[in-house]
C-alpha positions as YAML, in Angstrom:
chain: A
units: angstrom
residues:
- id: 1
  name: UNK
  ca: [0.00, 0.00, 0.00]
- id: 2
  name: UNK
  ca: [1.85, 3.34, -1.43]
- id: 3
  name: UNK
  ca: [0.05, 5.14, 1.99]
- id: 4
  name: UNK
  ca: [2.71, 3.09, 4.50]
- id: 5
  name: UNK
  ca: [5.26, 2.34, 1.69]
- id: 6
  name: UNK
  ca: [7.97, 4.47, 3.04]
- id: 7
  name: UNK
  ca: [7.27, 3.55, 6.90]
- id: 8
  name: UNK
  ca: [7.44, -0.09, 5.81]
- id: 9
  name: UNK
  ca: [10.66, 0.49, 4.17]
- id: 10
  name: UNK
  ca: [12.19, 2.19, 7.41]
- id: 11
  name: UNK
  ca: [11.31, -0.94, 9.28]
- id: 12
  name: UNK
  ca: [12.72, -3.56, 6.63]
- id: 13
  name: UNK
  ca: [16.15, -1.24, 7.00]
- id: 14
  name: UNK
  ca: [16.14, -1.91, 10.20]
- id: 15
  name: UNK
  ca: [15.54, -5.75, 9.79]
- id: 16
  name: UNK
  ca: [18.61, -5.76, 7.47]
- id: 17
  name: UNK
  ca: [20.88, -3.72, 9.88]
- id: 18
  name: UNK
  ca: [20.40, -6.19, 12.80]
- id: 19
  name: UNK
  ca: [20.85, -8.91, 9.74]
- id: 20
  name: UNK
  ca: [24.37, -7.12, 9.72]
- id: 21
  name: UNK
  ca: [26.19, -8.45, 5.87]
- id: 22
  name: UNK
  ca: [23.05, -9.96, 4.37]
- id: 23
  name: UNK
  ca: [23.64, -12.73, 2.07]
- id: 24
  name: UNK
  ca: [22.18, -12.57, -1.47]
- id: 25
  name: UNK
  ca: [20.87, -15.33, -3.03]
- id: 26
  name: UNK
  ca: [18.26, -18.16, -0.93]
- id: 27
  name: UNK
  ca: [20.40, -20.51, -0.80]
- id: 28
  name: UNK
  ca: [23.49, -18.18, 1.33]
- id: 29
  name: UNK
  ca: [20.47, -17.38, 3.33]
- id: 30
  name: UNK
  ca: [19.66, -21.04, 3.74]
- id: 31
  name: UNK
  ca: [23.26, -22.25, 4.36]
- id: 32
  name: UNK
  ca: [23.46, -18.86, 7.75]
- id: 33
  name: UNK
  ca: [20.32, -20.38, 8.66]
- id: 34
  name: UNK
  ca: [21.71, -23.79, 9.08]
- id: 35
  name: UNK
  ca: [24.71, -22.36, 10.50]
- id: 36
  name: UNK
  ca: [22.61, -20.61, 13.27]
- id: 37
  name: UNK
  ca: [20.82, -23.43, 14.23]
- id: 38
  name: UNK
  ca: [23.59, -25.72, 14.71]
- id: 39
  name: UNK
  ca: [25.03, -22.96, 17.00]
- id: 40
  name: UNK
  ca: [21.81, -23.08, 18.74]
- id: 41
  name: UNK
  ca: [22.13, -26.23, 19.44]
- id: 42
  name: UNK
  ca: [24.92, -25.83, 21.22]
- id: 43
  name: UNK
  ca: [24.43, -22.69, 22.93]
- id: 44
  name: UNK
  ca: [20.66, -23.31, 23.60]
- id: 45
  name: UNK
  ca: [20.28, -19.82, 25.51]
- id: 46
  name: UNK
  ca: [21.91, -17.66, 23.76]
- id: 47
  name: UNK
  ca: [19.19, -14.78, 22.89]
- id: 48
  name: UNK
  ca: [21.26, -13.06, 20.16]
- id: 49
  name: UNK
  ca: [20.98, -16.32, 18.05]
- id: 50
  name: UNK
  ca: [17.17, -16.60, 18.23]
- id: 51
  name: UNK
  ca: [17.55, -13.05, 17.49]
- id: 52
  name: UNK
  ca: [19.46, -13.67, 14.18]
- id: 53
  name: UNK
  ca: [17.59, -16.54, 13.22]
- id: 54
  name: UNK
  ca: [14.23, -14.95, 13.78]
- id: 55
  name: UNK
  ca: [16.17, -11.90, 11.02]
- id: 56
  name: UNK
  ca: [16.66, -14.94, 8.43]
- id: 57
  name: UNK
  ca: [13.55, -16.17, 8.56]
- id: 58
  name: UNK
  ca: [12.08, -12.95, 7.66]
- id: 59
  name: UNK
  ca: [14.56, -12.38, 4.97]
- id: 60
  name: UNK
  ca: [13.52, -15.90, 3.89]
- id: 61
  name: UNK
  ca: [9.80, -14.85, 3.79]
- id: 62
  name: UNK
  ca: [9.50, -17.81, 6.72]
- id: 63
  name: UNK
  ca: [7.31, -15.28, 8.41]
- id: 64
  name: UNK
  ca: [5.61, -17.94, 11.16]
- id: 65
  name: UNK
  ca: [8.74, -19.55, 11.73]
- id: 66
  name: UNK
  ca: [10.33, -16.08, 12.81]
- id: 67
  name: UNK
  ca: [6.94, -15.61, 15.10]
- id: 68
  name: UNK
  ca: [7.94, -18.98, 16.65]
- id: 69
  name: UNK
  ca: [11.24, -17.42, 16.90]
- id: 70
  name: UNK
  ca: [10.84, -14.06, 18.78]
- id: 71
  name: UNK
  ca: [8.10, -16.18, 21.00]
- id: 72
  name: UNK
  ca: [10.65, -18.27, 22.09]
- id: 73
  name: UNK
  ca: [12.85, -15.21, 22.84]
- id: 74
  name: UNK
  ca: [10.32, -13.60, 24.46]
- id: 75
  name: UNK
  ca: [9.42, -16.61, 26.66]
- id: 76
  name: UNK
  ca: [13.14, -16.77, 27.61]
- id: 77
  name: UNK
  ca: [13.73, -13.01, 28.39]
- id: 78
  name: UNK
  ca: [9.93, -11.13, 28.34]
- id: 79
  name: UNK
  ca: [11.21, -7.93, 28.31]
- id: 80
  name: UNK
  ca: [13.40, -7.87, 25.02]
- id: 81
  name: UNK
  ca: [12.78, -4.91, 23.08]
- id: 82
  name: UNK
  ca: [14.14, -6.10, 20.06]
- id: 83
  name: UNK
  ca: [12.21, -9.53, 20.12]
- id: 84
  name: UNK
  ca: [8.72, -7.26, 21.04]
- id: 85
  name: UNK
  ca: [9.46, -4.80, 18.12]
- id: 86
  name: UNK
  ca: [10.08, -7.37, 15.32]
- id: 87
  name: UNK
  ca: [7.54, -9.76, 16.37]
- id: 88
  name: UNK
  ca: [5.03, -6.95, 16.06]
- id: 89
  name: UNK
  ca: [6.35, -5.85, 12.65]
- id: 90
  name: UNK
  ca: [5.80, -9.74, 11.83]
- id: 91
  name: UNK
  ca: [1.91, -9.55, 13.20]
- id: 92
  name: UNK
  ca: [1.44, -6.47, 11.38]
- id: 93
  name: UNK
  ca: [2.68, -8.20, 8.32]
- id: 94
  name: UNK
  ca: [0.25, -11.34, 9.26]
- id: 95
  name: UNK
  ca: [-2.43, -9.07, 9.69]
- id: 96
  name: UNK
  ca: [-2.62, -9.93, 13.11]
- id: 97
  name: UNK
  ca: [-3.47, -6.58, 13.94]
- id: 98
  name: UNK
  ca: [-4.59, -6.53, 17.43]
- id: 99
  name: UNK
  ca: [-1.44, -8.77, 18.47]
- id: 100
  name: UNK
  ca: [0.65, -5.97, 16.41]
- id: 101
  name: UNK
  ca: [-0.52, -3.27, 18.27]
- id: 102
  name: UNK
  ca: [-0.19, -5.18, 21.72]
- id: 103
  name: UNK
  ca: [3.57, -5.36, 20.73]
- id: 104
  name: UNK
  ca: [4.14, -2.38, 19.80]
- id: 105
  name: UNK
  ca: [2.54, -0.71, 22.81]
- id: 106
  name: UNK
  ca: [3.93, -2.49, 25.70]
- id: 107
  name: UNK
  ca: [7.08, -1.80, 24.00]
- id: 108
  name: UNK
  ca: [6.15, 1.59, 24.09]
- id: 109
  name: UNK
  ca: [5.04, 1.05, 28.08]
- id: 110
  name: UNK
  ca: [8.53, -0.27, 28.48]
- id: 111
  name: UNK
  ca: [10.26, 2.23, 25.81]
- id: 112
  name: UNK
  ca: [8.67, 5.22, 25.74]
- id: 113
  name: UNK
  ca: [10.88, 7.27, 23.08]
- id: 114
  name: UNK
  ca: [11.07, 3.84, 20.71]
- id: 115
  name: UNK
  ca: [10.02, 5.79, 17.93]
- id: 116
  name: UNK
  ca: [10.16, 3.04, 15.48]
- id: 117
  name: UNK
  ca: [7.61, 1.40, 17.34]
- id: 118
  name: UNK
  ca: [5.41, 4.18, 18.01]
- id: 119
  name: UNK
  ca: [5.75, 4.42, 13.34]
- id: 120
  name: UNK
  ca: [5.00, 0.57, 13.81]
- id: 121
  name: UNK
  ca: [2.08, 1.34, 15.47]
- id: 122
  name: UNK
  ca: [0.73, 4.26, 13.22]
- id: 123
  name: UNK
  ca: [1.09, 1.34, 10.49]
- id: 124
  name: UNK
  ca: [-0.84, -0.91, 12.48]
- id: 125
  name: UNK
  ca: [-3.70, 1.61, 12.74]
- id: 126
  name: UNK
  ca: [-4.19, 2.32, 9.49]
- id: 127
  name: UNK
  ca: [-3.76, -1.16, 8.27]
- id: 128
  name: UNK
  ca: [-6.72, -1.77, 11.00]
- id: 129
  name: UNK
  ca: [-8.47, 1.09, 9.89]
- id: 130
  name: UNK
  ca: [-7.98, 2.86, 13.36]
- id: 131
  name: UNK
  ca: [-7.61, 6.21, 11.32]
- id: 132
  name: UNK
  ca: [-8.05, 8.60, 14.62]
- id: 133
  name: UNK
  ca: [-5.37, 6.59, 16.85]
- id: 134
  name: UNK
  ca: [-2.94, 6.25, 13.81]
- id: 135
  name: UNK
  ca: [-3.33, 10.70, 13.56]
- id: 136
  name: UNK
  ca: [-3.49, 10.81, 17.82]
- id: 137
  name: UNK
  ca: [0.15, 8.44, 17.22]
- id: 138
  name: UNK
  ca: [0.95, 10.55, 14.16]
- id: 139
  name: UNK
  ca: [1.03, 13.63, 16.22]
- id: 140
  name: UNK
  ca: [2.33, 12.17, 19.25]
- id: 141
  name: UNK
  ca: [5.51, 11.38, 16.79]
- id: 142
  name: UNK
  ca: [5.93, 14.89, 15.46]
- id: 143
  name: UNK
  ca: [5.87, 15.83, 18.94]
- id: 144
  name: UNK
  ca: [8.08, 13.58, 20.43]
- id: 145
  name: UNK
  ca: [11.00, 13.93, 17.37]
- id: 146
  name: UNK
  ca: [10.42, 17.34, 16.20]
- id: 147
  name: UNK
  ca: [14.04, 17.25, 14.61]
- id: 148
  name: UNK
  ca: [13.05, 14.16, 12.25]
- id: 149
  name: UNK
  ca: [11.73, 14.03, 9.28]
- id: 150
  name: UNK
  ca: [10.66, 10.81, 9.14]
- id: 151
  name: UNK
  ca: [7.72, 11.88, 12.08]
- id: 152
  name: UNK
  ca: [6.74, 14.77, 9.64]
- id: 153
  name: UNK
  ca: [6.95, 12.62, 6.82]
- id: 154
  name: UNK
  ca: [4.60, 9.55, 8.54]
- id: 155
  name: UNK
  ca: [2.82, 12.37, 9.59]
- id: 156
  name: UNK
  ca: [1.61, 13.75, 5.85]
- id: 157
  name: UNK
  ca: [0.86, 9.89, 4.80]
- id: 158
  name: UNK
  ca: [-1.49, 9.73, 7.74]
- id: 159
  name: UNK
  ca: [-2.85, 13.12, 6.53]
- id: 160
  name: UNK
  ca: [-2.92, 12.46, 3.04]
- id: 161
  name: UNK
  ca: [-4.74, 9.13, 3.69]
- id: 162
  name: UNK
  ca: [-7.79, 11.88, 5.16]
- id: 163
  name: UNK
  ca: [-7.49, 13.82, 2.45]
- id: 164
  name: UNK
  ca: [-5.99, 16.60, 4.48]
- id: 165
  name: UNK
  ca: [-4.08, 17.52, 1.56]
- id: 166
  name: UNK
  ca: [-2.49, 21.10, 2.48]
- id: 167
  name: UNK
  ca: [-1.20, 20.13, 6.23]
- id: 168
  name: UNK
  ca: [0.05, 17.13, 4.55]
- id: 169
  name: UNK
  ca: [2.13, 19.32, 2.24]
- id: 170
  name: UNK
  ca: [3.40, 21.16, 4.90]
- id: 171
  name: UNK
  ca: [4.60, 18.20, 6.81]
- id: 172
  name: UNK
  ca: [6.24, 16.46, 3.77]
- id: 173
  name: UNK
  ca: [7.71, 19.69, 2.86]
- id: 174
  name: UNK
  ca: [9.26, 20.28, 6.40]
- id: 175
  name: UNK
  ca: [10.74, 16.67, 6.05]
- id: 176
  name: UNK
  ca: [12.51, 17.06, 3.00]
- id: 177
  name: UNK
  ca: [13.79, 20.44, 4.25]
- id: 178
  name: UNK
  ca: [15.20, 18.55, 7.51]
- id: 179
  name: UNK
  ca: [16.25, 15.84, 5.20]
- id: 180
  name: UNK
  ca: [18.01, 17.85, 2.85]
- id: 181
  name: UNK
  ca: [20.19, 19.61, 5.33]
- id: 182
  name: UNK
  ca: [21.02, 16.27, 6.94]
- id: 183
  name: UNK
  ca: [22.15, 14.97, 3.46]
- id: 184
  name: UNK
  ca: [23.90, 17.84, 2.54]
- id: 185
  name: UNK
  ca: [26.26, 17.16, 5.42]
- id: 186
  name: UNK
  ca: [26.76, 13.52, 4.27]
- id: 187
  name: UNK
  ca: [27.01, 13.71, 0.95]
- id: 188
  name: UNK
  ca: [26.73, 16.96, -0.49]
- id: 189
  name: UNK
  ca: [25.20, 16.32, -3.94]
- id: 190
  name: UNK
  ca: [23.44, 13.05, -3.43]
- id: 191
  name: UNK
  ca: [19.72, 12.68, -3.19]
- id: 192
  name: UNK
  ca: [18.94, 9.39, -0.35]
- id: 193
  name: UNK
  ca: [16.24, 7.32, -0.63]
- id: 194
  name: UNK
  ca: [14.83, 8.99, 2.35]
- id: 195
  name: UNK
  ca: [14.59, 12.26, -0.25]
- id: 196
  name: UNK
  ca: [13.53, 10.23, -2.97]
- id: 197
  name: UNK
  ca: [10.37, 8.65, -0.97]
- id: 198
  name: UNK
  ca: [9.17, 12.72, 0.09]
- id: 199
  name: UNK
  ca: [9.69, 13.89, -3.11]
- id: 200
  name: UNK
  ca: [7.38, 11.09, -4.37]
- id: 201
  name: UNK
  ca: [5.31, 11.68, -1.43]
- id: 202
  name: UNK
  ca: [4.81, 14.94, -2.67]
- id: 203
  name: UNK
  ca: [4.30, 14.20, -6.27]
- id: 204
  name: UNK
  ca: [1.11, 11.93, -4.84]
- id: 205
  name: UNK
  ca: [-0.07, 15.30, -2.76]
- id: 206
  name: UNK
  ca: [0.01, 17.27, -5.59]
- id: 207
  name: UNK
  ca: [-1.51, 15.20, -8.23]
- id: 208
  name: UNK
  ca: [-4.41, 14.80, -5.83]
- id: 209
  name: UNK
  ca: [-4.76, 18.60, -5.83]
- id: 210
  name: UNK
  ca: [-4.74, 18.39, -9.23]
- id: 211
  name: UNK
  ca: [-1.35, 21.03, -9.13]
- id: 212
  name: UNK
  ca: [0.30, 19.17, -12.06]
- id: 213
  name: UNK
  ca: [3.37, 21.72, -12.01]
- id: 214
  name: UNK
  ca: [4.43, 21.26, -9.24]
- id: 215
  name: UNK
  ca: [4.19, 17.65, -9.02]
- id: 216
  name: UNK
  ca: [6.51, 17.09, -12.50]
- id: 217
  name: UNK
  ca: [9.15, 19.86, -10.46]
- id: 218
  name: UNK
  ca: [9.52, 16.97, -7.79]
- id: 219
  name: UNK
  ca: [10.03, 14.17, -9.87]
- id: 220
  name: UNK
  ca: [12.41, 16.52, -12.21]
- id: 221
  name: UNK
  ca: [14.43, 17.62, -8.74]
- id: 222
  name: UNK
  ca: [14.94, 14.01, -8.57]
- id: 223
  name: UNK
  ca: [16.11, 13.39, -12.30]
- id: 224
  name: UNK
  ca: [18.21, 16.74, -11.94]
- id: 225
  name: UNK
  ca: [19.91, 15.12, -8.44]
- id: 226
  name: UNK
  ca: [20.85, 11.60, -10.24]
- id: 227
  name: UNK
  ca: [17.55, 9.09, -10.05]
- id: 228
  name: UNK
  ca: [17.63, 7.01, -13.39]
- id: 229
  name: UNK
  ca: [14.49, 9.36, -15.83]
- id: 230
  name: UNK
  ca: [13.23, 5.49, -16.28]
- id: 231
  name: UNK
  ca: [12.50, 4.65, -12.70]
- id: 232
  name: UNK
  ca: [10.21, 7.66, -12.91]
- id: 233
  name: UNK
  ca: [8.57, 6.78, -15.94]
- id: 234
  name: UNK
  ca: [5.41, 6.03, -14.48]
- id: 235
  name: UNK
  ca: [5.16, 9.07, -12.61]
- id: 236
  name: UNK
  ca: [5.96, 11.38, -15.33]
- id: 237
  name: UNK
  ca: [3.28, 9.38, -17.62]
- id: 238
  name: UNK
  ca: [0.48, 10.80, -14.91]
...
């Protein structure tokens, strides 16, 4: 769904981070997988290799199998933030929503300034079609990481989902000016994907009020700043 696309895509980074060197091809993936499990087998309590193994399951699309997984952890140390905020992401992906947002708000209880699972939760809520607690979260965000711009940016898909087109703008606008700054410091004449997924956030807001102009000037900042013209294609073609 293009509405949580980009907070998805935050998550799934974060899955491949605590993957660490993911391997490429399904069999690699299979062959770490066997690897883990024969270390499990001898270190039967060691937490960090559920952890992994849960990770590889995920990557493997073995989505119950890395439930079972962060269970397990869960039933060996209850209070594991890592194991509570991936086994939501997996309910969310089940559609287990109410499980999901149990998850992802005791980790919250526990973790108050977790703000990947407080955007976990916002993608819950709309995926459950809880549109006022996903905006209540939405704002809670903003207010909690005013310096992001990933909680303005969550913010304007929440928004935009409402049809609340103009203080979606604003949001999305005040996330790629955060953004840009931040890049600018990294890599001075590099557009991030982070960029890349406001400026197309942006596009969507202003096709839908029907301000054609300025929606081809964000998909041409993007050409001008090095994405390939043909992965835009079907945005110019609107």
């Amino acid at each position: 769904m293009r509405k949580v696309r980009f907070i998805i895509c935050i998550i799934l980074t974060q899955l491949l981070f605590a993957l660490g060197a993911s391997a490429q091809t399904q069999q690699e993936l299979r062959d770490s997988l066997s690897m883990i499990n024969r270390l499990i087998d001898q270190h039967p309590k060691a937490v960090k290799l559920y952890l992994r193994k849960a990770a590889l399951n995920i990557e493997l699309g073995d989505w119950q199998y890395a439930l079972d997984t962060y269970s397990k952890v869960l039933d060996m140390m209850p209070g594991n933030l890592t194991a509570l905020y991936y086994r939501g992401f997996v309910y969310q992906h089940l559609k287990r929503y109410g499980m999901a947002r149990n998850d992802y708000e005791l980790l919250l209880r526990l973790e108050p300034n977790h703000q990947h699972a407080l955007m976990g939760l916002i993608v819950t809520n709309l995926a459950d079609g809880r549109i006022t607690a996903a905006f209540d979260d939405a704002n809670r965000l903003v207010e909690q990481f005013p310096e992001d711009a990933q909680s303005y940016a969550v913010r304007a898909d929440v928004e935009k989902q409402q049809n609340m087109l103009s203080p979606a703008l604003d949001d999305i606008k005040k996330a790629i000016e955060i953004e840009n700054v931040a890049v600018q410091k990294r890599y001075p004449v590099t557009v991030e994907d982070e960029i890349t997924a406001y400026q197309l956030t942006a596009f969507d807001i202003y096709m839908a009020m029907k301000d054609t102009r300025s929606a081809r000037a964000c998909i041409d900042y993007l050409v001008k700043n090095g994405v390939p013209r043909a992965y835009l294609n079907k945005y110019y073609k609107q």
